[in-house]
Coordinates of C-alpha atoms and ligand atoms in Angstrom, one line a residue:
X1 CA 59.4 149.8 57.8
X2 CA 63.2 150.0 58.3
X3 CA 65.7 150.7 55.3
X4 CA 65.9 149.1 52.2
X5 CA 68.7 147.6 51.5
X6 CA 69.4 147.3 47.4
X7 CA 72.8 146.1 47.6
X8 CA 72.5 142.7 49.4
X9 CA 73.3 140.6 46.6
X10 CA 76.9 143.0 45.5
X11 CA 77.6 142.9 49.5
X12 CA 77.7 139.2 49.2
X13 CA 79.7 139.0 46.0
X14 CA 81.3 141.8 45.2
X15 CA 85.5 141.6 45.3
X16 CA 85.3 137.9 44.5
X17 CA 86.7 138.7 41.4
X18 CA 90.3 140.4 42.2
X19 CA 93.2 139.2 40.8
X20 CA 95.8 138.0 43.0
X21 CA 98.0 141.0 42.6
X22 CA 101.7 140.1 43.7
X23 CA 103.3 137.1 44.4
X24 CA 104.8 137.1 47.9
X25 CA 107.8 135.0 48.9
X26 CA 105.5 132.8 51.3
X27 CA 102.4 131.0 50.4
X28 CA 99.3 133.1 51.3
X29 CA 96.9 132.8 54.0
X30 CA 94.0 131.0 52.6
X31 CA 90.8 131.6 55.2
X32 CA 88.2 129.4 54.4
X33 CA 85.7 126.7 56.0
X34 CA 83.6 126.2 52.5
X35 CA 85.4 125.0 49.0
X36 CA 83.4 126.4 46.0
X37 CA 83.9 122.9 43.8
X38 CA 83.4 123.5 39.7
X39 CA 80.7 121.4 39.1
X40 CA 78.1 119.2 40.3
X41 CA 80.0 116.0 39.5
X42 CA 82.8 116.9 41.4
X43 CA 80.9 117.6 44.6
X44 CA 81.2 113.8 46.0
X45 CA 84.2 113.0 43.9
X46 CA 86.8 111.5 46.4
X47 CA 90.6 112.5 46.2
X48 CA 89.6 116.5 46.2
X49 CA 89.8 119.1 48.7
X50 CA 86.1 119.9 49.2
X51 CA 86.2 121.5 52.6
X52 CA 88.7 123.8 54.5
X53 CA 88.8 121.3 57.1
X54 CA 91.2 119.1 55.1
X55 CA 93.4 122.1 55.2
X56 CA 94.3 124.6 52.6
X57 CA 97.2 126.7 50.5
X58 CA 99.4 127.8 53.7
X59 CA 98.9 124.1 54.9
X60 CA 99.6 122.2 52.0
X61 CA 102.7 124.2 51.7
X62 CA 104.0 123.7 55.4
X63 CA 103.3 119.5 54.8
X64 CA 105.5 119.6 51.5
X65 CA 108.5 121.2 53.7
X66 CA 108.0 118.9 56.7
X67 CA 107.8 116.0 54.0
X68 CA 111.3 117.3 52.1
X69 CA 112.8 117.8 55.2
X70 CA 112.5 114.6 57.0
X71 CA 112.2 112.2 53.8
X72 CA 108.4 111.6 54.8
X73 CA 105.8 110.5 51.8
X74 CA 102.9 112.0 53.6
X75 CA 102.4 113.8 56.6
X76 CA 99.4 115.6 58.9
X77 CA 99.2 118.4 61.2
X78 CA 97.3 118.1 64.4
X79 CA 96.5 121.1 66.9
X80 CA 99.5 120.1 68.4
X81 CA 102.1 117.8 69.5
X82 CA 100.5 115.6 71.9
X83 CA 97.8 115.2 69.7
X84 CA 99.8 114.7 67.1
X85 CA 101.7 111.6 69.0
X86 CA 97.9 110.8 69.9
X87 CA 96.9 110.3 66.9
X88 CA 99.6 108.5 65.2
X89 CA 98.9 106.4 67.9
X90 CA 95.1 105.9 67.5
X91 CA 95.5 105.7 63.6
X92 CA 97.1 102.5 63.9
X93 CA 96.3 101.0 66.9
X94 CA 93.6 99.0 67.9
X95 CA 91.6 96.5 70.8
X96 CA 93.8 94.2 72.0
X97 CA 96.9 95.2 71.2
X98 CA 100.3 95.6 73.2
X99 CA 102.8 98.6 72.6
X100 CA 105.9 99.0 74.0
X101 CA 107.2 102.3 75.0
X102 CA 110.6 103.6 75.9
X103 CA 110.3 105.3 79.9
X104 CA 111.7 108.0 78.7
X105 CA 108.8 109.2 76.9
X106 CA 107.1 112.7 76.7
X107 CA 105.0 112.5 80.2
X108 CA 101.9 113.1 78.4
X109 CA 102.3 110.7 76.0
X110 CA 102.9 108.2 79.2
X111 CA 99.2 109.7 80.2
X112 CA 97.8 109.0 77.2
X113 CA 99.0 105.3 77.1
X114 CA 97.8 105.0 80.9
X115 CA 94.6 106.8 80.5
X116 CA 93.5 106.5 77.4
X117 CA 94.4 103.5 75.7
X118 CA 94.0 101.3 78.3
X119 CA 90.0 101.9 78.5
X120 CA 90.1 101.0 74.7
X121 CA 91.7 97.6 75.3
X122 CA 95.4 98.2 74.3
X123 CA 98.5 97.7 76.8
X124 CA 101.6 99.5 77.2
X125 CA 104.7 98.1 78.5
X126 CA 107.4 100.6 79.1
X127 CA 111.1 99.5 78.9
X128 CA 114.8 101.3 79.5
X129 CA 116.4 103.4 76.6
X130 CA 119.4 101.9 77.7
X131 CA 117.9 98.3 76.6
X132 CA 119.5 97.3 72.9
X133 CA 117.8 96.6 70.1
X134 CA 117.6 92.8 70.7
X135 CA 116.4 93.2 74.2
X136 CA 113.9 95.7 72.9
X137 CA 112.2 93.3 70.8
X138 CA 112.9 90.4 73.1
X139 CA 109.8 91.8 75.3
X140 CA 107.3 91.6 71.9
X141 CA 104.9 89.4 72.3
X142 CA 102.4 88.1 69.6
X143 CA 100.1 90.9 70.4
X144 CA 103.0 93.8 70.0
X145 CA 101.7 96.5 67.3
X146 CA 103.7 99.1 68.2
X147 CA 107.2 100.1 69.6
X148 CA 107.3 104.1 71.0
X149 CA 110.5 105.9 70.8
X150 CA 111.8 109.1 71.8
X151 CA 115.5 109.7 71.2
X152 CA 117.4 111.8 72.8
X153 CA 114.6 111.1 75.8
X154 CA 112.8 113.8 77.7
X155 CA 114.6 115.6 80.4
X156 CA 116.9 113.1 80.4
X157 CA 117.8 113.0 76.7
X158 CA 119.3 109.0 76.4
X159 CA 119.9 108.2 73.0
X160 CA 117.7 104.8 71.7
X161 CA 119.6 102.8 69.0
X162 CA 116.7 103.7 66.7
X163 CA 117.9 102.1 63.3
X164 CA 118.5 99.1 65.0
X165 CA 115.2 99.0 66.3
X166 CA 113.1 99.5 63.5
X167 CA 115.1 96.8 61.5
X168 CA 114.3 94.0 64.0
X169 CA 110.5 95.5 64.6
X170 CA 110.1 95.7 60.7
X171 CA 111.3 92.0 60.4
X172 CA 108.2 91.1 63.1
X173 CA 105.9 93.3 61.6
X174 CA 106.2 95.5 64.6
X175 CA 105.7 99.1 63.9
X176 CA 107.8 101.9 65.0
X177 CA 106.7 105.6 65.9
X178 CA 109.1 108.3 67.5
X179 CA 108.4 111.3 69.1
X180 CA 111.3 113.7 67.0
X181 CA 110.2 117.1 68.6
X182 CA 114.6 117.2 69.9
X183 CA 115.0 116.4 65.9
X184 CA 113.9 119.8 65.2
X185 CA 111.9 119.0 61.9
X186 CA 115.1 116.5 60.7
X187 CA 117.4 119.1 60.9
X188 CA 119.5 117.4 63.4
X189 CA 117.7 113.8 62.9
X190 CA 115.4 111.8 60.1
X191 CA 114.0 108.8 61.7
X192 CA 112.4 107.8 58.4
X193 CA 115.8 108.0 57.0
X194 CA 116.7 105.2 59.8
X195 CA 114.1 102.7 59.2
X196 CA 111.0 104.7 61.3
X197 CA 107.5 104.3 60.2
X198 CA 105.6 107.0 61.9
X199 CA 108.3 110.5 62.8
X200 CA 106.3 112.6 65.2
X201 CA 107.2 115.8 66.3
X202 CA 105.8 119.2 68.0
X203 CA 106.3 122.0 65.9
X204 CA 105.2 124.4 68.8
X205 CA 109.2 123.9 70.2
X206 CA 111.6 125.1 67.3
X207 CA 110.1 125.0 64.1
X208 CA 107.5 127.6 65.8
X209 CA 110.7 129.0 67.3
X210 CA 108.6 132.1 69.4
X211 CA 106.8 130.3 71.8
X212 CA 103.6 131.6 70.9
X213 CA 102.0 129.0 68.0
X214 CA 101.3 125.5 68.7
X215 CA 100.6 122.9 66.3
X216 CA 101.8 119.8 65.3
X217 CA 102.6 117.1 62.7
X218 CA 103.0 113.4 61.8
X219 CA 105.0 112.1 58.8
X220 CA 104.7 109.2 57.3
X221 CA 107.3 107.0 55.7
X222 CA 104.5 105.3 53.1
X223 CA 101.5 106.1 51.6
X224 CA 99.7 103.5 53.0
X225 CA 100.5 104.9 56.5
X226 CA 99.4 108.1 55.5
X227 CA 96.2 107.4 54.4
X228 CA 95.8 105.6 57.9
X229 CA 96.7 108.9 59.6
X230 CA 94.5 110.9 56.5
X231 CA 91.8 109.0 58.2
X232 CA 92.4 109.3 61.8
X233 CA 92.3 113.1 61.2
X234 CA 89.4 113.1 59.3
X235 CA 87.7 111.1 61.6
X236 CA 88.5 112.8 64.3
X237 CA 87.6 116.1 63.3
X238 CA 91.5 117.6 64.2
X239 CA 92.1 120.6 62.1
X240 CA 94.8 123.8 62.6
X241 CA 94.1 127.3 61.7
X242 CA 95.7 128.4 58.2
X243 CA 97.4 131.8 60.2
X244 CA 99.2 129.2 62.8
X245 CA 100.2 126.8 59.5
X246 CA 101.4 130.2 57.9
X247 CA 103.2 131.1 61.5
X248 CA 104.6 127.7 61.5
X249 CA 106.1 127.7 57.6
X250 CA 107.7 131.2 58.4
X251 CA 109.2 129.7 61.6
X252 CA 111.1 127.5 59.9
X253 CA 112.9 129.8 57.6
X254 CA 114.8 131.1 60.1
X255 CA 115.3 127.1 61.7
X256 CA 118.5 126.5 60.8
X257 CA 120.4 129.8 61.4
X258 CA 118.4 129.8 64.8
X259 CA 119.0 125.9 65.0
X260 CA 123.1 126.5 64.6
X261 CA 123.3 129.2 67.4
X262 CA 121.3 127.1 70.0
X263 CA 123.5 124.6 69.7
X264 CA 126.9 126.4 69.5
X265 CA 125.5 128.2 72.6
X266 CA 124.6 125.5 74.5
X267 CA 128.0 123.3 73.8
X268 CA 130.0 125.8 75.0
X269 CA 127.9 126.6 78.2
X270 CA 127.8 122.3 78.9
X271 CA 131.2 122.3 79.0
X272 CA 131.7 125.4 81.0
X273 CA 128.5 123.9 83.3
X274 CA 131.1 120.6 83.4
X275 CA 133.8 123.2 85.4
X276 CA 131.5 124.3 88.4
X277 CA 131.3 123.0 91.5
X278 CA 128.1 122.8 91.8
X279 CA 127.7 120.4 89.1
X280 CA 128.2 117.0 88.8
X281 CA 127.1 115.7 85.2
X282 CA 126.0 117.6 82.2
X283 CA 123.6 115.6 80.1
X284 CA 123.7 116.8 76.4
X285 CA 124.4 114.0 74.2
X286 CA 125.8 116.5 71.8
X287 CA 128.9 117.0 74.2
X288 CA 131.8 114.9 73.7
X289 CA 132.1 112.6 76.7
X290 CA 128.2 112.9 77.9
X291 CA 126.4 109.7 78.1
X292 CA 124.6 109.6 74.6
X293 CA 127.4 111.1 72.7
X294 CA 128.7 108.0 71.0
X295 CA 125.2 107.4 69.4
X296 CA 124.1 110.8 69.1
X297 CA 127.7 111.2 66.4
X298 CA 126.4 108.2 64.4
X299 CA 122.7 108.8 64.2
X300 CA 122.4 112.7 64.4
X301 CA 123.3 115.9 62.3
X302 CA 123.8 118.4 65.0
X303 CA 122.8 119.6 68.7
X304 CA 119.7 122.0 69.8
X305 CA 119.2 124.2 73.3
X306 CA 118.7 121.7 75.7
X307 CA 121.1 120.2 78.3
X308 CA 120.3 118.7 81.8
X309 CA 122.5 119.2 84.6
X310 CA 123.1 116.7 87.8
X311 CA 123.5 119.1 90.6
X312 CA 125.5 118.1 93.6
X313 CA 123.4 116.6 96.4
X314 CA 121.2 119.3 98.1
X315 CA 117.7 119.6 99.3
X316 CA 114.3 120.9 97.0
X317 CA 115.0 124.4 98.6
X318 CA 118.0 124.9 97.6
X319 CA 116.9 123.6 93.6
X320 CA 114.1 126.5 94.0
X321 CA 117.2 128.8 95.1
X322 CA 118.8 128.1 92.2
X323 CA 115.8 128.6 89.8
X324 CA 113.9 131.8 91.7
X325 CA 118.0 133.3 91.2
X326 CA 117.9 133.5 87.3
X327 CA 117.0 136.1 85.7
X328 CA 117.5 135.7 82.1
X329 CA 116.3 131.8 82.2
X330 CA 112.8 132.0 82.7
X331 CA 111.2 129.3 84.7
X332 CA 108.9 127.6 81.9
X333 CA 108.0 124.3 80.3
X334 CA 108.4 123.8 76.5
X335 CA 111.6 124.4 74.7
X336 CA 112.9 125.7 71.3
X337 CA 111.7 129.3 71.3
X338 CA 114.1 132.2 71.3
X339 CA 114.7 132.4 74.3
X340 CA 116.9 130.7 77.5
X341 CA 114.2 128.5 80.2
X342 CA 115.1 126.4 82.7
X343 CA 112.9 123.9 84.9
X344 CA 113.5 121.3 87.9
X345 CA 113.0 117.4 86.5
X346 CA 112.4 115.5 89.8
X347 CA 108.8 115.6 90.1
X348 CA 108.4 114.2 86.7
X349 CA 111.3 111.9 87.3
X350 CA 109.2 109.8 90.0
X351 CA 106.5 109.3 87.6
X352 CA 108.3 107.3 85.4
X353 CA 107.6 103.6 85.6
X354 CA 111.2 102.3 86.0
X355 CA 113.5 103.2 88.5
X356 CA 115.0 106.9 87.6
X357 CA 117.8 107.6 90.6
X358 CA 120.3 110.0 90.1
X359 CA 122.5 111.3 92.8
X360 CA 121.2 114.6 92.8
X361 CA 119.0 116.9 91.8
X362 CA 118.3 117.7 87.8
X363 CA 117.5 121.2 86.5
X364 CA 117.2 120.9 82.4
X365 CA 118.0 123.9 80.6
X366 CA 116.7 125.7 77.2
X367 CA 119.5 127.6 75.8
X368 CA 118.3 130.4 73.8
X369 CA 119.7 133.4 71.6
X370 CA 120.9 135.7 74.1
X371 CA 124.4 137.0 74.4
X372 CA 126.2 134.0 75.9
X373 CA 128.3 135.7 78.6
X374 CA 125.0 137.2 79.6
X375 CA 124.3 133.5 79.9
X376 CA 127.2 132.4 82.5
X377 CA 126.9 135.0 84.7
X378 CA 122.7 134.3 85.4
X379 CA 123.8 130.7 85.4
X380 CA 126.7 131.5 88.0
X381 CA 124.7 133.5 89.9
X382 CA 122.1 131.3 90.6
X383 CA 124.7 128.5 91.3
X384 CA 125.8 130.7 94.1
X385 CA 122.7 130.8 94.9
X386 CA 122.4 126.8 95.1
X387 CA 125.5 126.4 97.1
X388 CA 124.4 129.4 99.5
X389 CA 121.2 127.3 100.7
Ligands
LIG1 C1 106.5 119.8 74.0 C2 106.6 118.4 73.5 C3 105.5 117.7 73.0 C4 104.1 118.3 73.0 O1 104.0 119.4 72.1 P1 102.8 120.4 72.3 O2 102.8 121.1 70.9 O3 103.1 121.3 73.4 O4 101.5 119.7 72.5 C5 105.6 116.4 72.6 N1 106.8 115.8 72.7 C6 107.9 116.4 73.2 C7 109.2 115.7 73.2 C8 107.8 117.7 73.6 O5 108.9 118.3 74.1

């Protein structure tokens, strides 16, 4: 009984045949988990894309721009950036070695090293970004794979003498990996460009730019690197969705315009931040005068959203005064969308391994696209707020 359906075989192929009509500005969306290949031969023939695992069309076209950007040979995309910094880290680590990481590192990342690598026989050492390049390699020992960076720092944002760095760890064979997520895809910094092996970054902050994609990628300075993070990622089974690799090439159309006005934006609020009261330090290497500026001018290409201010000595109520006052910043992790958020650093602070005292308390600030008077006045507000406590 039932119906009879004649059509099966034209409802499995019919439309196949279409011509691709137009061609659009962006690369399409390619959907697909199964690669027809053209012949038998070619089924187990190596170098080929023969599965939509390896990534497709909207992906091969997002890795070419994050290559041409940052001066990479290769790169891969991960689900995002921690496992992106995960991976790099996996793809060339391995039993009984030692890395070396700056404190000032992504907390996750400082997880995953604690967590993680430690059950899989591999140490990490953390030193001060404030440590030069000789004393940075002065703690290698024979076992030292790996040196971590991440310059500017989170939260704190200290600038690492990163060419320096990965001179002396490419003279011991050391290798060098940086977290660039600040570097917004090597518009405002190219590690590989100063000696880096492995550039890192989270393309969920601004490539993304609309806080509401995540993904992200690790580039390669060589080919032979490459094919060690090609086989981490094949390994591992990490893959990203072609609409988020789509989402993630049209965010970074708009990067530099957006890029420019973050930072215009934020230098002008810094140095008004600098006149308050309330506030004793602004951190944002990109202001003249901040620690971090002299580097950031030799190393960098411009300035992003972010800035970290050291408030005047007060209790945790009066920070969460502050922060439940603004109205325009909304109270959020992550960084690099459109829009202004702002958080309080201390509780991350004291998991740090080193010792991370500052005379107050430290509120870090996203700086996003909105009218910058608009800006002053929540941030003024909300200072009155702090002092009122
Ligand atoms: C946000 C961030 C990451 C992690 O990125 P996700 O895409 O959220 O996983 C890594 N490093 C830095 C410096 C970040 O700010």
């Amino acid at each position: 009984m039932g119906a009879k359906f004649l059509d099966q075989t034209a409802a499995i192929r019919a439309g196949a045949k279409a011509p691709i009509s137009a061609r659009t500005v962006n690369a399409p969306v390619q959907r697909g988990s199964t690669v027809l290949m053209p012949n038998a031969a070619s089924l187990y023939e190596p170098g080929q894309v023969s599965y939509g695992r390896a990534g497709l069309q909207p992906h091969a076209a997002l890795i070419e721009a994050l290559c041409e950007l940052e001066g990479a040979t290769a790169a891969r995309l991960f689900p995002n950036g921690v496992a992106a910094m995960t991976g790099a880290m996996m793809a060339l680590l391995n039993a009984g070695d030692d890395v070396l990481v700056v404190d000032c590192i992504y907390d996750p990342t400082r997880r995953f090293c604690n967590k993680v690598l430690t059950r899989f026989g591999v140490t990490t050492r953390y030193f001060h970004p404030s440590l030069t390049a000789e004393e940075v390699l002065a703690l290698a020992v024979p076992a030292t794979r790996m040196i971590v960076l991440e310059s500017p720092g989170s939260l704190t944002f200290e600038i690492q003498d990163v060419p320096g760095i990965a001179a002396l760890a490419r003279a011991r064979g050391i290798l060098t990996v940086i977290d660039n997520t600040w570097g917004a895809a090597g518009l405002t910094f190219k590690p590989i460009g100063h000696g880096v092996d492995i550039s890192v970054q989270s393309l969920t902050k601004y490539v993304g730019g609309h806080s509401d994609v995540f993904m992200g990628a690790a580039l390669a300075r060589d080919a032979a690197l490459g094919q060690k993070l090609d086989e981490v990622v094949w390994q591992m089974g990490w893959g990203v969705s072609p609409d988020d690799a789509y989402l993630m090439l049209r965010g970074l159309r708009t990067l530099p315009t957006r890029l420019e006005r973050h930072a215009a934006s934020t230098l002008d609020i810094a140095a008004w931040l600098q006149a308050q009261p309330e506030v004793m330090e602004v951190i944002c290497p990109a202001l003249p005068g901040s620690r971090g500026h002299a580097l950031w001018r030799r190393d960098f290409l411009g300035g992003n959203g972010l800035l970290t201010v050291v408030l005047t000595p007060k209790p945790q109520n009066a920070v969460y005064a502050l922060l439940d006052a603004l109205r325009l910043f909304g109270l959020g992790f992550s960084w690099g969308g459109f829009e202004s958020l702002a958080i309080h650093c201390d509780p991350q602070l004291k998991r740090r391994s080193l010792d991370w005292t500052y005379p107050g308390p430290l509120v870090r600030f996203h700086v996003g696209l909105e009218g910058i008077d608009d800006l002053k006045a929540d941030l003024r507000q909300a200072l009155d707020a702090y002092a009122a406590a």
